[in-house]
XYZ file of C-alpha atoms in Angstrom:
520
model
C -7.098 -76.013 17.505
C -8.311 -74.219 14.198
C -6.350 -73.048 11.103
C -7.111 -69.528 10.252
C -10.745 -67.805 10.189
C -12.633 -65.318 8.840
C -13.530 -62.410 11.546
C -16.659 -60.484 10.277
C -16.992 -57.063 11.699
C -20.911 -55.245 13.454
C -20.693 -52.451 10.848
C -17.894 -51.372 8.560
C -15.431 -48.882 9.524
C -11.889 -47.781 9.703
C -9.265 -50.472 11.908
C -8.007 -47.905 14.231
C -6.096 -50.284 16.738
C -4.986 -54.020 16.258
C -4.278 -55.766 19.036
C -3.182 -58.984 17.605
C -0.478 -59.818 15.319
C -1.568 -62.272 12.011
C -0.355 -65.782 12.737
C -0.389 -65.160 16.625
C -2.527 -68.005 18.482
C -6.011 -66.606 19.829
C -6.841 -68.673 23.101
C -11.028 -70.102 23.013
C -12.945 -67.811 25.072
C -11.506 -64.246 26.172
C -9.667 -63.099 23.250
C -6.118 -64.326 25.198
C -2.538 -65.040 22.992
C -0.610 -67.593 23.849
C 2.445 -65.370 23.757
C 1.246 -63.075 26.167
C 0.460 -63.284 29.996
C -2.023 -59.953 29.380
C -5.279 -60.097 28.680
C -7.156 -58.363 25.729
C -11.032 -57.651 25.397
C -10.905 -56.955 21.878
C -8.569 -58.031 18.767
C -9.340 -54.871 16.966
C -10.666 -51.692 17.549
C -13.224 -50.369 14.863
C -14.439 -46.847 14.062
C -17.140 -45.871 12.269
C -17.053 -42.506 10.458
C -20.477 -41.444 8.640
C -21.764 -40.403 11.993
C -20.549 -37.898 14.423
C -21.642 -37.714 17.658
C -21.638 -34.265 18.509
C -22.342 -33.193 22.146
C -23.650 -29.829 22.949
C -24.893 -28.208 26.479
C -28.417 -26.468 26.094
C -29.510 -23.744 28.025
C -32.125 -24.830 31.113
C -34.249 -22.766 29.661
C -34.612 -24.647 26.215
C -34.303 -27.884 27.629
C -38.050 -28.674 27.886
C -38.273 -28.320 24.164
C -36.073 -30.896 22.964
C -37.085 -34.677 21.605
C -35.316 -37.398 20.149
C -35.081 -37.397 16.117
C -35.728 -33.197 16.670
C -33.212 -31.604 13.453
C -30.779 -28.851 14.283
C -28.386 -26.965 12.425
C -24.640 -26.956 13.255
C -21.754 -24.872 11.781
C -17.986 -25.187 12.177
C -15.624 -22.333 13.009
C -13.275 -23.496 10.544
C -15.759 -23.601 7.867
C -18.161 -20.072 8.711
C -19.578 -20.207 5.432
C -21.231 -24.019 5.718
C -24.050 -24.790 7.720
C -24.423 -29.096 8.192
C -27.904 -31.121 9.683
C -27.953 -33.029 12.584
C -30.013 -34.466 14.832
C -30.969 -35.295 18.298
C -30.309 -38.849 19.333
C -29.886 -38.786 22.814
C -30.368 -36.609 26.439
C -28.259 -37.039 29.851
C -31.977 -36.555 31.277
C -31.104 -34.513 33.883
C -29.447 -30.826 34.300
C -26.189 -30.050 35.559
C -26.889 -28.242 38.865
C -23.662 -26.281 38.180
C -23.907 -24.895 34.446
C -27.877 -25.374 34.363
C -27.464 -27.015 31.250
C -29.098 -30.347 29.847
C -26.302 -32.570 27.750
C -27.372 -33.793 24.058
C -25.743 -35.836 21.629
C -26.545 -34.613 18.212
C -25.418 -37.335 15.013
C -24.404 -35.586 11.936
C -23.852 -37.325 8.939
C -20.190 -37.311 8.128
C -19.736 -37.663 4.291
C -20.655 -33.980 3.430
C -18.480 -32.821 5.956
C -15.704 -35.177 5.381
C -16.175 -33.756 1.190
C -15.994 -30.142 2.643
C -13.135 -30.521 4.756
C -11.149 -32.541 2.312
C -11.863 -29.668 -0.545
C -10.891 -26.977 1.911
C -7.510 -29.083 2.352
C -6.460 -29.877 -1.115
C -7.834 -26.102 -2.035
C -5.279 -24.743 0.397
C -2.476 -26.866 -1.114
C -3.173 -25.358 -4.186
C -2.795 -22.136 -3.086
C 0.192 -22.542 -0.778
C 1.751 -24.086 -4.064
C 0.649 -21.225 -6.446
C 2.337 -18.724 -3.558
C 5.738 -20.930 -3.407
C 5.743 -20.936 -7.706
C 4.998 -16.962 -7.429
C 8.732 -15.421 -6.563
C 8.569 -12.680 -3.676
C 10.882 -10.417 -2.352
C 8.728 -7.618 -0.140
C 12.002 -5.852 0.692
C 11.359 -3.378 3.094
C 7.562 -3.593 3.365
C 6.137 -2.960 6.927
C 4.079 -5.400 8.061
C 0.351 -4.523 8.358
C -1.476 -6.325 11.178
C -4.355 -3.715 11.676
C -5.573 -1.893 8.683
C -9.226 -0.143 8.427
C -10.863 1.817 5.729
C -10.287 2.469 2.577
C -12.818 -0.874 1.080
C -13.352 1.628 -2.059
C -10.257 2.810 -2.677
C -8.766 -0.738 -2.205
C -11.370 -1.942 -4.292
C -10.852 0.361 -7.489
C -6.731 -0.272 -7.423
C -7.783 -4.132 -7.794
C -9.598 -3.144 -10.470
C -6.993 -1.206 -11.991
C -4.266 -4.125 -11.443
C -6.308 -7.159 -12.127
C -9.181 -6.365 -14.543
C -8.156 -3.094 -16.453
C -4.237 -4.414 -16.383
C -2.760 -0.786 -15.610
C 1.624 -0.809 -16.432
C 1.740 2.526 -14.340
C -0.067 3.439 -11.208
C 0.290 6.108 -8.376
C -1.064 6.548 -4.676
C -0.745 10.134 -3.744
C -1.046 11.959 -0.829
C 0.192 14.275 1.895
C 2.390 12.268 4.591
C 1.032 9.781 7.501
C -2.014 9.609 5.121
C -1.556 5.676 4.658
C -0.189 5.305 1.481
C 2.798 2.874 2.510
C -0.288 0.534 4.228
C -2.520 0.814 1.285
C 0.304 -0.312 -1.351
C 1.122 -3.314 0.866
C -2.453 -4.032 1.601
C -2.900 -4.155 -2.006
C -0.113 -6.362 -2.912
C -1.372 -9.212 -0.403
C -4.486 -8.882 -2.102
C -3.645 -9.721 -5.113
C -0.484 -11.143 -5.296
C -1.807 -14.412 -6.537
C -2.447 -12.988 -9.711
C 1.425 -11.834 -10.460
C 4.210 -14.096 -11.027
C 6.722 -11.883 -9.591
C 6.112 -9.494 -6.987
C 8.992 -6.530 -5.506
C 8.371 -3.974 -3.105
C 10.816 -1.419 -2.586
C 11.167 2.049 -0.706
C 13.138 4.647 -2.048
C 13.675 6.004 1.113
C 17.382 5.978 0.762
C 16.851 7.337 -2.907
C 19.074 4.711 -4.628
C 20.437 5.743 -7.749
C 18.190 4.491 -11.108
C 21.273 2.269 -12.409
C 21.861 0.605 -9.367
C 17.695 -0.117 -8.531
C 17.328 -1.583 -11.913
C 20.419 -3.731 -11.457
C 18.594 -5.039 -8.470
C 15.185 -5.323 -10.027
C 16.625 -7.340 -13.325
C 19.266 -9.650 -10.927
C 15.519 -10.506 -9.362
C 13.273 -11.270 -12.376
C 16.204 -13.436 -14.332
C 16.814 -15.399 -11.072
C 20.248 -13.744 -11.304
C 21.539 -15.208 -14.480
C 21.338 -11.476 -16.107
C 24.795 -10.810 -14.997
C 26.390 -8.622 -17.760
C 23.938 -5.685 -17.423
C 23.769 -2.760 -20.499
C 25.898 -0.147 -19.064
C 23.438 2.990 -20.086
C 20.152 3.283 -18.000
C 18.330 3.360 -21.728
C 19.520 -0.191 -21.699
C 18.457 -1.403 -18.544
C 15.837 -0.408 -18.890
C 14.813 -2.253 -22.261
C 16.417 -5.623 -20.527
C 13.996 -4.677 -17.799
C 10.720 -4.295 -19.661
C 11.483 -7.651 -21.884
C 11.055 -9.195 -18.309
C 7.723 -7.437 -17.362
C 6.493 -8.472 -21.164
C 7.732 -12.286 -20.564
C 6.423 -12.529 -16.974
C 3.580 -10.948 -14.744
C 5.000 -8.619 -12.618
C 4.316 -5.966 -9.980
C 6.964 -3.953 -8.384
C 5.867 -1.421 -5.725
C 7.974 2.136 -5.148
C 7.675 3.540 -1.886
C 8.516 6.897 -0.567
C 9.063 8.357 -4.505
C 9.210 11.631 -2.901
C 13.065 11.318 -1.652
C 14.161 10.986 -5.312
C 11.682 14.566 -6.073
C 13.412 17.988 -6.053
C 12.634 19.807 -2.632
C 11.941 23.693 -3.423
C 10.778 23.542 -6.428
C 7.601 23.221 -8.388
C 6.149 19.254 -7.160
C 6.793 16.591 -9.286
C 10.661 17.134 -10.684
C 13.700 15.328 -9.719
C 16.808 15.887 -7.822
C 19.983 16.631 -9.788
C 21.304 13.000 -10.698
C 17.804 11.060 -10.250
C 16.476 11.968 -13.574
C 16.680 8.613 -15.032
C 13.519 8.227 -12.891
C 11.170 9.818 -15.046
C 12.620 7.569 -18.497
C 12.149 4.644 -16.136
C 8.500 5.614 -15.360
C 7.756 7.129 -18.737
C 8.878 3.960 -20.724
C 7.306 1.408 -18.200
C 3.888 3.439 -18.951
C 4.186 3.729 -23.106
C 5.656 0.489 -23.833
C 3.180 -2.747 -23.927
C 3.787 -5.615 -20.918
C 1.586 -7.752 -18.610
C 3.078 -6.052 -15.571
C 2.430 -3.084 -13.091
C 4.768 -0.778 -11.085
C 2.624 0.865 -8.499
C 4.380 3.816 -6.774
C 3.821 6.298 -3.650
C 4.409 9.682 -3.472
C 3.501 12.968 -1.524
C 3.996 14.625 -4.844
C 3.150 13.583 -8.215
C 6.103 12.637 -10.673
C 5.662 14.715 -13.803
C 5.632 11.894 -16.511
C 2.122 11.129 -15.089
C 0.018 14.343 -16.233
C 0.642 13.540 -20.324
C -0.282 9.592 -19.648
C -3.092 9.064 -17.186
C -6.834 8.871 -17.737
C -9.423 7.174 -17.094
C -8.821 4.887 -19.763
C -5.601 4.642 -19.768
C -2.862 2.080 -18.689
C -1.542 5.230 -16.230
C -3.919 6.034 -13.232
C -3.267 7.751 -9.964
C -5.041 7.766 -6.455
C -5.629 10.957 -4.373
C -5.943 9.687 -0.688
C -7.724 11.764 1.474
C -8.346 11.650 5.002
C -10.398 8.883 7.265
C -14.223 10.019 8.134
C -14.779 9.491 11.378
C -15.959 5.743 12.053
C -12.209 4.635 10.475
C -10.499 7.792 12.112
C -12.045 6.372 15.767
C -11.314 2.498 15.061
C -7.777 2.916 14.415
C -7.791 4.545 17.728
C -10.043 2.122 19.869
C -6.700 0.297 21.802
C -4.719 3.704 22.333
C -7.215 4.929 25.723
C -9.134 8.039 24.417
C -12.878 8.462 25.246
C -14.846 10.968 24.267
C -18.777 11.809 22.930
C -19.143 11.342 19.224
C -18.876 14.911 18.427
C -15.642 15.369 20.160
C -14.410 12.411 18.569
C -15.792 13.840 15.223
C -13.961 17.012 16.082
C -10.357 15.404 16.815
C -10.721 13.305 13.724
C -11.610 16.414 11.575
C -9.038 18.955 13.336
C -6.692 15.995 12.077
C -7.730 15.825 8.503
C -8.487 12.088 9.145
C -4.954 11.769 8.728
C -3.970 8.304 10.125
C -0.514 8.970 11.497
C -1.682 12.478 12.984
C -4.112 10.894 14.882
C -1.968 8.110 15.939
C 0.986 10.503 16.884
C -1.510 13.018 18.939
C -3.005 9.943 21.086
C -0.431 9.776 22.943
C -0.082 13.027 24.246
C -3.970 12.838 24.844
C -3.583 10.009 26.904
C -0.729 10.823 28.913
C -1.256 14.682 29.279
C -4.976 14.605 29.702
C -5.811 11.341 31.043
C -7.214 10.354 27.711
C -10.263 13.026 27.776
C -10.794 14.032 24.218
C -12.738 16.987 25.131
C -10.130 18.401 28.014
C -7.657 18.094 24.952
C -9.572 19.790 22.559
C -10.306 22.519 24.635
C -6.577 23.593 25.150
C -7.085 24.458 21.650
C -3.111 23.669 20.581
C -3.215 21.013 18.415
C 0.029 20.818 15.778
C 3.101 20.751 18.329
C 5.785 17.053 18.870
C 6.115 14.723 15.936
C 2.825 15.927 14.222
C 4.727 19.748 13.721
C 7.587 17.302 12.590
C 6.008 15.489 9.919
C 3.917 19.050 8.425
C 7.319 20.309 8.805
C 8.671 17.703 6.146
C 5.810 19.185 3.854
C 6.621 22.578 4.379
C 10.424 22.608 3.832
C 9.934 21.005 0.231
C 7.375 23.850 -0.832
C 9.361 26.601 -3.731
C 9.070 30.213 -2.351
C 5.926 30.777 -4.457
C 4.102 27.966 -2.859
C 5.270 29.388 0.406
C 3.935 32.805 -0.359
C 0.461 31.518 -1.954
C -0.018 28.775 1.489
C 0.294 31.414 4.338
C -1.899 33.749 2.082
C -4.973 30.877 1.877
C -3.727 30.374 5.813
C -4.604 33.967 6.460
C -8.039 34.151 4.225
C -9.191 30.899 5.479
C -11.697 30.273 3.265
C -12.205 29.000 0.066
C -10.591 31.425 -2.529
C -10.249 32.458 -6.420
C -7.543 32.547 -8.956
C -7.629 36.078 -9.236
C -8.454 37.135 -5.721
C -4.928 35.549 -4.836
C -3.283 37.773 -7.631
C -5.293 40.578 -5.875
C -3.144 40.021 -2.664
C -0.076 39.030 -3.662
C 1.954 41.859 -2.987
C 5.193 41.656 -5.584
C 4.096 41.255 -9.179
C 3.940 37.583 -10.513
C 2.880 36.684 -14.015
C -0.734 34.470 -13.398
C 1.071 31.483 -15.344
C 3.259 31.189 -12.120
C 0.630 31.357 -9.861
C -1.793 28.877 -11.524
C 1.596 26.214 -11.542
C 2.041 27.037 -8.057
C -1.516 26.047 -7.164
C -1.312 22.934 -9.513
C 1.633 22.376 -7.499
C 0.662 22.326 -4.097
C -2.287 20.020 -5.477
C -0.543 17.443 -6.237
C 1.341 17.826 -2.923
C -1.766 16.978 -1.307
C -1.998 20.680 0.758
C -4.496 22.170 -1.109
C -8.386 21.055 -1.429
C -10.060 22.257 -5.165
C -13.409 23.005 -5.498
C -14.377 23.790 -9.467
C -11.750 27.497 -9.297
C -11.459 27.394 -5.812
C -8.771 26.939 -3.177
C -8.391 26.123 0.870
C -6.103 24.405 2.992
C -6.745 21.082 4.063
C -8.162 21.514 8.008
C -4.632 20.166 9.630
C -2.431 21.974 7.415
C -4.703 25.390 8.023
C -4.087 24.917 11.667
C -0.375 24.436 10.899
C 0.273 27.464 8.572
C -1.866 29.397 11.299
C 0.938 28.225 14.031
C 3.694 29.152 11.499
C 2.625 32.603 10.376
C 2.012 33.340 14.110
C 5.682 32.344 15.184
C 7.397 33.859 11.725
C 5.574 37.597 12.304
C 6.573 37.357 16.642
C 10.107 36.484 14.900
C 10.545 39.212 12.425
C 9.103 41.641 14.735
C 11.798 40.549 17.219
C 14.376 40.585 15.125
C 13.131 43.774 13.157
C 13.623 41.935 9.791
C 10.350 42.309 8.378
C 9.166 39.880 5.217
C 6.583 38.349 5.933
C 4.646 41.124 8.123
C 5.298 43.087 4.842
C 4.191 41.023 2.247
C 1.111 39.558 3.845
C -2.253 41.482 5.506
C -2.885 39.866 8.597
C -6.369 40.934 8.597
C -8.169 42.255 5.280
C -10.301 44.844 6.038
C -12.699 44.139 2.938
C -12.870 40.307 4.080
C -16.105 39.421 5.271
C -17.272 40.562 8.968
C -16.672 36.514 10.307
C -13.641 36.199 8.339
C -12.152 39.620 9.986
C -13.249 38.377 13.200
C -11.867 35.092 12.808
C -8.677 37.130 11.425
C -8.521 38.975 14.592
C -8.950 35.729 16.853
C -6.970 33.289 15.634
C -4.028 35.439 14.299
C -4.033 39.152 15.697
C -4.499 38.093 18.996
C -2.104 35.328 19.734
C 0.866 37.506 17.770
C -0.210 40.519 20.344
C -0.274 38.154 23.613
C 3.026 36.415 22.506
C 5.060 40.114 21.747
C 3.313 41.333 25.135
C 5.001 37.863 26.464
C 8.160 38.403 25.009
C 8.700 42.374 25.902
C 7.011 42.320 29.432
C 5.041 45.564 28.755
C 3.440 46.760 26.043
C 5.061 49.985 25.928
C 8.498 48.046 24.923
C 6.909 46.960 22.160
């Protein structure tokens, strides 16, 4: 019997199993304790880490190619970006009759990985701790799994936020557009950079007192208890908070607080407060943002924004057609590229449109993209719905001035709208009209020009069809008498297009309704 003894170790390592206890007696010879009737081969079980032994099958077909000591390169999935050096040590010699393959060991030298992978961990700590620190409350924000497009656009607000530190921002655009995704999108992006971050949709239109009561309860951590009664006041307490911390809060739906039938960009009776809110938070001097979305632009943002200033806004416009189809690829449709082209264009590229009319594609036509298109009725179900939302905010001027660019269908002046109008208007009205129904997002601008936007062309078209069958019907005659439905000094293709698309389906729908023509 021996007292105790030094055991040296092959190679050096990491222990990974002990099978002896210290102070335990080692019987001569097999490794056996005298406290146990089981016998072990080994008193401890070493790994060594530098090397990995990395086994890979190769193709039959490069098998013959392969010797010992050969390099190759190996990445990781976890780490895309990295590429590590091995090489070959070893060969099963023979190929699997089943997979065809031939089975290598590869050895990689483990320190560089082992440095990669434990910078990737502790940088990911650092991150998940800099999220916890931030304070989030996303409110009502959808979630958004699948978002394509929009790199530039996406690209420029992070500019805006993070680099040009913009107090006031808006994303504008007709509805279904994307707007709501975009703001989120944005947020993820670069909420790092923001101690505080709130996202809320004024869907509900909340009253101003009782939003900034929520938005100040957040940013003291709720020890702001006895809030200013005026809205001036809460609004002071509120920018001292985006001065002292890094904030962004994100309005949603900032149309539902808007005035519907009037000119765009003024507020319902009792929502006023809005516009001091947005006014103050871009004039006064903080580190924060409040990004907002809109269908219509608030009017506080014409006097303030520019291209260097604090206040910017963001016209969406619709997908082109690579985006338009991708958003599309799990929903069924096939179709050549032109028709897909087509449906994306007949749709303004307008995400939800498209989204909403797949459906109906799919199930009514088998999800044939040309049998669709050749029907030729494209606005009808929930994407009539949402142009109808559009529509019903519009002041009577704008109504007038959209069926008029609905019936001319082309790109139009100033002064050949005055031209048709039929009652007298003053050209100041007219010109705020058309500013108007810009910033609604209807209208497209080209230098003095004006158009409708494809989708809502095809939309007015369906309207002023079904008003004129219904005032004829009815004999109560407004439309029909303020509006030409075919100009006979308009252009030969324009007539003709006049005639086809607007004549004819208001003749075959009265022949429809009356039987006989002779009733009519």
């Amino acid at each position: 019997m021996q007292s105790y003894k030094k055991v040296t170790a092959p190679f050096a390592g990491v222990i990974t199993a002990r099978n002896v206890n210290t102070g335990v007696l080692i019987s001569a010879g097999n490794g056996n304790t005298s406290t146990s009737n089981t016998s072990n081969s080994s008193l401890y079980t070493i790994a060594a880490y530098d090397n990995l032994k990395v086994n890979v099958s190769v193709p039959q077909s490069l098998s013959q190619s392969l010797q010992t000591g050969q390099t190759a390169q190996i990445t990781v999935r976890e780490l895309p970006q990295r590429v590590f050096t091995g090489k070959v040590v070893r060969t099963s010699n023979a190929i699997d009759p089943t997979t065809r393959t031939l089975l290598t060991q590869l050895e990689v030298r483990n320190s560089e990985l082992q440095q990669v992978i434990e910078s990737e961990y502790q940088a990911s700590l650092l991150n998940e701790k800099s999220i916890t620190q931030n304070r989030q409350d996303w409110g009502e924000a959808p979630g958004v799994c699948f978002f394509r497009g929009r790199i530039a656009e996406l690209s420029q607000m992070k500019q805006w936020l993070i680099e040009d530190n913009c107090r006031l921002v808006a994303i504008l655009g007709m509805g279904g557009i994307g707007k709501t995704a975009l703001s989120v999108k944005l947020a993820k992006e670069v909420q790092e950079n923001f101690e505080y971050l709130i996202w809320r949709s004024l869907r509900n239109a909340p009253p101003v007192a009782e939003m900034l009561a929520n938005l100040i309860g957040f940013l003291s951590d709720e020890r702001e208890t006895d809030l200013p009664e005026s809205i001036d006041g809460r609004v002071t307490l509120m920018i001292n908070y985006l001065r002292e911390h890094r904030c962004l809060l994100v309005f949603d739906n900032t149309e539902t607080i808007l005035q519907e039938g009037d000119r765009a960009g003024h507020y319902r009776q009792e929502y006023e407060d809005y516009g001091q809110l947005l006014q103050r938070v871009g004039e006064e001097l903080h580190q924060s943002c409040l990004v907002l979305t809109s269908r219509e632009k608030p009017k506080e943002f014409a006097p303030l924004e520019g291209e260097v200033s604090p206040v910017r806004t963001l016209s969406l416009v619709g997908l082109e057609q690579t985006e338009g189809q991708e958003i599309l690829q799990d929903k069924g449709l096939f179709g050549s590229q032109p028709e897909w082209g087509k449906l994306v264009e007949k749709y303004s590229g307008n995400p939800l449109a498209l989204k909403l009319v797949s459906q109906p594609i799919r199930e009514l036509f088998g999800g044939d993209i040309a049998a669709f298109l050749a029907e030729g009725e494209i606005i009808f179900g929930d994407t009539r719905n949402l142009l109808d939302q559009q529509f019903e905010r519009l002041s009577e001027i704008e109504k007038e001035i959209i069926y008029w660019l609905a019936i001319k269908r082309e790109l139009v002046s100033l002064d050949e709208l005055l031209n048709d109008i039929v009652r007298p208007l003053p050209k100041r009205e007219v010109m705020e009209a058309l500013e108007s129904l810009r910033r609604r997002s209807l209208i497209e601008q080209r230098t003095a020009l004006f158009t409708l936007q494809s989708v809502v062309m095809e939309y007015m078209t369906d309207r002023l069809i079904e008003q004129v069958c219904h005032e004829i019907t009815t004999r109560d005659l407004r439309l029909f008498m303020s509006h030409a439905l075919m100009e006979a000094t308009a252009k030969d293709y324009i007539r003709n297009t006049q005639i086809t698309l607007i004549i004819k389906p208001i003749v075959d729908r009265l022949l429809n309704i009356f039987s006989i023509s002779k009733n009519i």
